[in-house]
Amino acid sequence: MQEKIYKGIVASPGIVIGRAYLLDRRKVVVAGRRIEAVSVDDEVKRFKNAVEISAVQLKELKKRFTKGLGKSHLYILETHIMLLEDKMLVDSTVKRIKDSHLNAEGALKDTINAIGVKFDLIEDEYLRERKHDVEQVGERILRNLVGHKQESLADIKDEAIIIAHDLAPSDTLMMRKDKILGFATDAGSRTSHTAILARSLGIPATVGLENITEAVKTGDVVILDGIHGVVIVDPDEETFLDYLKKQRKYKYFEQELEKLRMLPAETLDGHVVHLQGNIELPEEVASVADHGGTGIGLYRTEFLFMNRQTLPTEEEHYNAYRHVAEKAWPHEVVIRTLDVGGDKIGIPGGFEKEANPTLGLRAIRFCLQKLDIFRPQLRGILRASAHGNIKILIPMISGLPELYETKKIIEDMKAELRSEGKVFNEGVEIGVMIEIPSAALISDLLAREVSFFSVGTNDLIQYTLAIDRQNEHVAYMYEPLDPAVLRLLRRVSDAAHQENITLAMCGEMAGDPLYATILLGMGFQHLSMNVASIPWVKKVVRSVRMQDAVELAGLVMQQPTAALARKTAEGFIEERFPELVAEM
Ligand code: PEP
Ligand code: MG
């Protein structure tokens, strides 16, 4: 049998090898049919009964997860329970049964389809997520209507890698780590709830594989590489042995790295580097410290706006940020103001459709136009700054006017709080993301206006090389070591040092051990990354001398192409630090 390789989206790191379990979560096949007028009342009763059973099941689930890790994610179950009480789904179905004399299954299917069409028309990503919730709840009711038992992950007896079209967050909550080795899904993105939960539960996962459920049967041997977002079905012997080795190596390094947790991120010649975590959820803050990080270099606040129909209040902002700041104390928490638009999530209220959303009304541009959204967030951050070591980070700054305007609004919010007698840190530091080439080019001017820079290479590379970071056809051009990117980084570093402000990086580049060495040599003092990368980068930092890193950065800067830069860097590491090669 020929092995098949599928590439998806990295959701949660780790390598697992095992038997597949194809979770039958997709469609229950039901037939819509007409019913006699006399049967309408019975049919409505049957439907309401299935809704009732669904509510009981969800409440039962909720009860099971009111303790432990699942607790903070209970709102997902609550959303589903609310949908069962929602007119949109239940009343419309009842109306269809009555008006069209359809059986309950047919009426429910039609209702879900009609709701789906409406959502598709709006084309708002936030609402698309809601559509997903409606479908999942609808599927549950359907299963209860046809008496088709809801397959539960809690019932799985043998170790398995779960293959599913999509998993509801409630599925993920039920995953027992001793049975569920990992999971792979057709649908999903890195920021879908399921992916985020997988990371916080430490379950390796790859999502967005598009058609993995068609390629796998229960019992097939599967390799799931959550580090690279790859799934290999029916691996041949060579691949299998290769991955066994990779898996062992990964586990070994994980154990070795665990020992570094409490040790400082300090080079052999005594230079301290701040290794920090990027987080999206307040509850991720503990795992930064668990992985040996010192503080949060990027708190993406978009999550606060997701999965809801109303905007978060100032109080919600305040509570979330205060919680993170207190947990991270005495370390710093860099809170990035809302970065929506482009490839990012939508928010309640929606977005107008744009032809080029990545070049459109996103991040700070959006916030400066929507002060009713921006102001409560700023007030929340400022108030939370009284309870910890908080800094404010502004995304997507492209020039000075935007920065002046933003700083003015922050000053206005401070004045408001002062007059209301509310406490905040008067000296709260403000920094900007450097993620647009224009910002990098005028970094000398920006550096005079802020306390720190945080370079966002995910976007900076996209805009510098004109490659859509979402487009798989040009992904091969996405090159952190491209000379154009390196020259911008150097320029930003020079500007930061000239003005004596802190230089940080929070783009994915910072979490790659090879790049991290170069970045050290370029003068980056803070590297913020996904928590799983912290131990690896710490190992590298503790193994090199700053003078070597500086030399390496100089050599890499001289290379005319990314390929040569990479070759140079790899050769250098191999020669000076052969023990690190395996890590890279
Ligand atoms: C970046 O652009 O590098 C970054 C850290 O921000 P995001 O990935 O959220 O755009
Ligand atoms: Mg960005």
PDB file of N, CA and C and ligand atoms in Angstrom, residues 298 300 336 339 344 362 433 435 456-459 469 506-507, ligand 1:
ATOM      1  N   LEU A 298       3.443  38.871  23.942  1.00  0.00           N
ATOM      2  CA  LEU A 298       2.333  39.233  23.050  1.00  0.00           C
ATOM      3  C   LEU A 298       1.058  38.568  23.556  1.00  0.00           C
ATOM      4  N   ARG A 300      -2.524  38.446  22.424  1.00  0.00           N
ATOM      5  CA  ARG A 300      -3.440  38.805  21.324  1.00  0.00           C
ATOM      6  C   ARG A 300      -4.844  38.875  21.909  1.00  0.00           C
ATOM      7  N   ARG A 336      -1.589  43.545  23.339  1.00  0.00           N
ATOM      8  CA  ARG A 336      -1.759  44.169  22.029  1.00  0.00           C
ATOM      9  C   ARG A 336      -3.216  44.573  21.853  1.00  0.00           C
ATOM     10  N   ASP A 339      -6.554  43.545  16.988  1.00  0.00           N
ATOM     11  CA  ASP A 339      -5.992  43.424  15.636  1.00  0.00           C
ATOM     12  C   ASP A 339      -6.955  42.587  14.795  1.00  0.00           C
ATOM     13  N   LYS A 344      -7.667  38.058   9.972  1.00  0.00           N
ATOM     14  CA  LYS A 344      -8.051  37.853  11.367  1.00  0.00           C
ATOM     15  C   LYS A 344      -9.556  37.676  11.506  1.00  0.00           C
ATOM     16  N   ARG A 362      -7.750  47.272   8.876  1.00  0.00           N
ATOM     17  CA  ARG A 362      -7.502  46.313   9.946  1.00  0.00           C
ATOM     18  C   ARG A 362      -6.718  46.970  11.086  1.00  0.00           C
ATOM     19  N   MET A 433       4.082  47.614  17.126  1.00  0.00           N
ATOM     20  CA  MET A 433       4.488  46.460  16.335  1.00  0.00           C
ATOM     21  C   MET A 433       5.178  47.038  15.094  1.00  0.00           C
ATOM     22  N   GLU A 435       5.604  45.828  11.720  1.00  0.00           N
ATOM     23  CA  GLU A 435       5.179  44.714  10.864  1.00  0.00           C
ATOM     24  C   GLU A 435       4.781  45.181   9.462  1.00  0.00           C
ATOM     25  N   GLY A 456       6.826  42.149  14.288  1.00  0.00           N
ATOM     26  CA  GLY A 456       5.896  41.071  13.898  1.00  0.00           C
ATOM     27  C   GLY A 456       6.284  40.556  12.525  1.00  0.00           C
ATOM     28  N   THR A 457       7.127  39.540  12.528  1.00  0.00           N
ATOM     29  CA  THR A 457       7.644  39.065  11.230  1.00  0.00           C
ATOM     30  C   THR A 457       6.578  38.353  10.400  1.00  0.00           C
ATOM     31  N   ASN A 458       5.540  37.846  11.050  1.00  0.00           N
ATOM     32  CA  ASN A 458       4.504  37.149  10.267  1.00  0.00           C
ATOM     33  C   ASN A 458       3.949  38.101   9.213  1.00  0.00           C
ATOM     34  N   ASP A 459       3.682  39.319   9.635  1.00  0.00           N
ATOM     35  CA  ASP A 459       3.191  40.313   8.684  1.00  0.00           C
ATOM     36  C   ASP A 459       4.322  41.021   7.952  1.00  0.00           C
ATOM     37  N   ARG A 469       0.269  35.670   3.405  1.00  0.00           N
ATOM     38  CA  ARG A 469       0.686  34.636   4.356  1.00  0.00           C
ATOM     39  C   ARG A 469      -0.303  33.486   4.437  1.00  0.00           C
ATOM     40  N   CYS A 506       7.981  39.330  18.257  1.00  0.00           N
ATOM     41  CA  CYS A 506       6.921  38.406  18.665  1.00  0.00           C
ATOM     42  C   CYS A 506       6.378  37.616  17.471  1.00  0.00           C
ATOM     43  N   GLY A 507       6.983  37.785  16.295  1.00  0.00           N
ATOM     44  CA  GLY A 507       6.578  36.973  15.143  1.00  0.00           C
ATOM     45  C   GLY A 507       7.116  35.557  15.301  1.00  0.00           C
TER      46      GLY A 507
HETATM   47  C1  PEP B   1       3.057  39.189  13.383  1.00  0.00           C
HETATM   48  O1  PEP B   1       2.477  39.740  12.449  1.00  0.00           O
HETATM   49  O2  PEP B   1       4.222  38.755  13.304  1.00  0.00           O
HETATM   50  C2  PEP B   1       2.370  38.988  14.671  1.00  0.00           C
HETATM   51  C3  PEP B   1       3.011  38.574  15.736  1.00  0.00           C
HETATM   52  O3  PEP B   1       1.050  39.240  14.740  1.00  0.00           O
HETATM   53  P1  PEP B   1      -0.093  38.323  14.097  1.00  0.00           P
HETATM   54  O4  PEP B   1       0.513  36.988  13.737  1.00  0.00           O
HETATM   55  O5  PEP B   1      -1.131  38.242  15.156  1.00  0.00           O
HETATM   56  O6  PEP B   1      -0.500  39.111  12.900  1.00  0.00           O
END
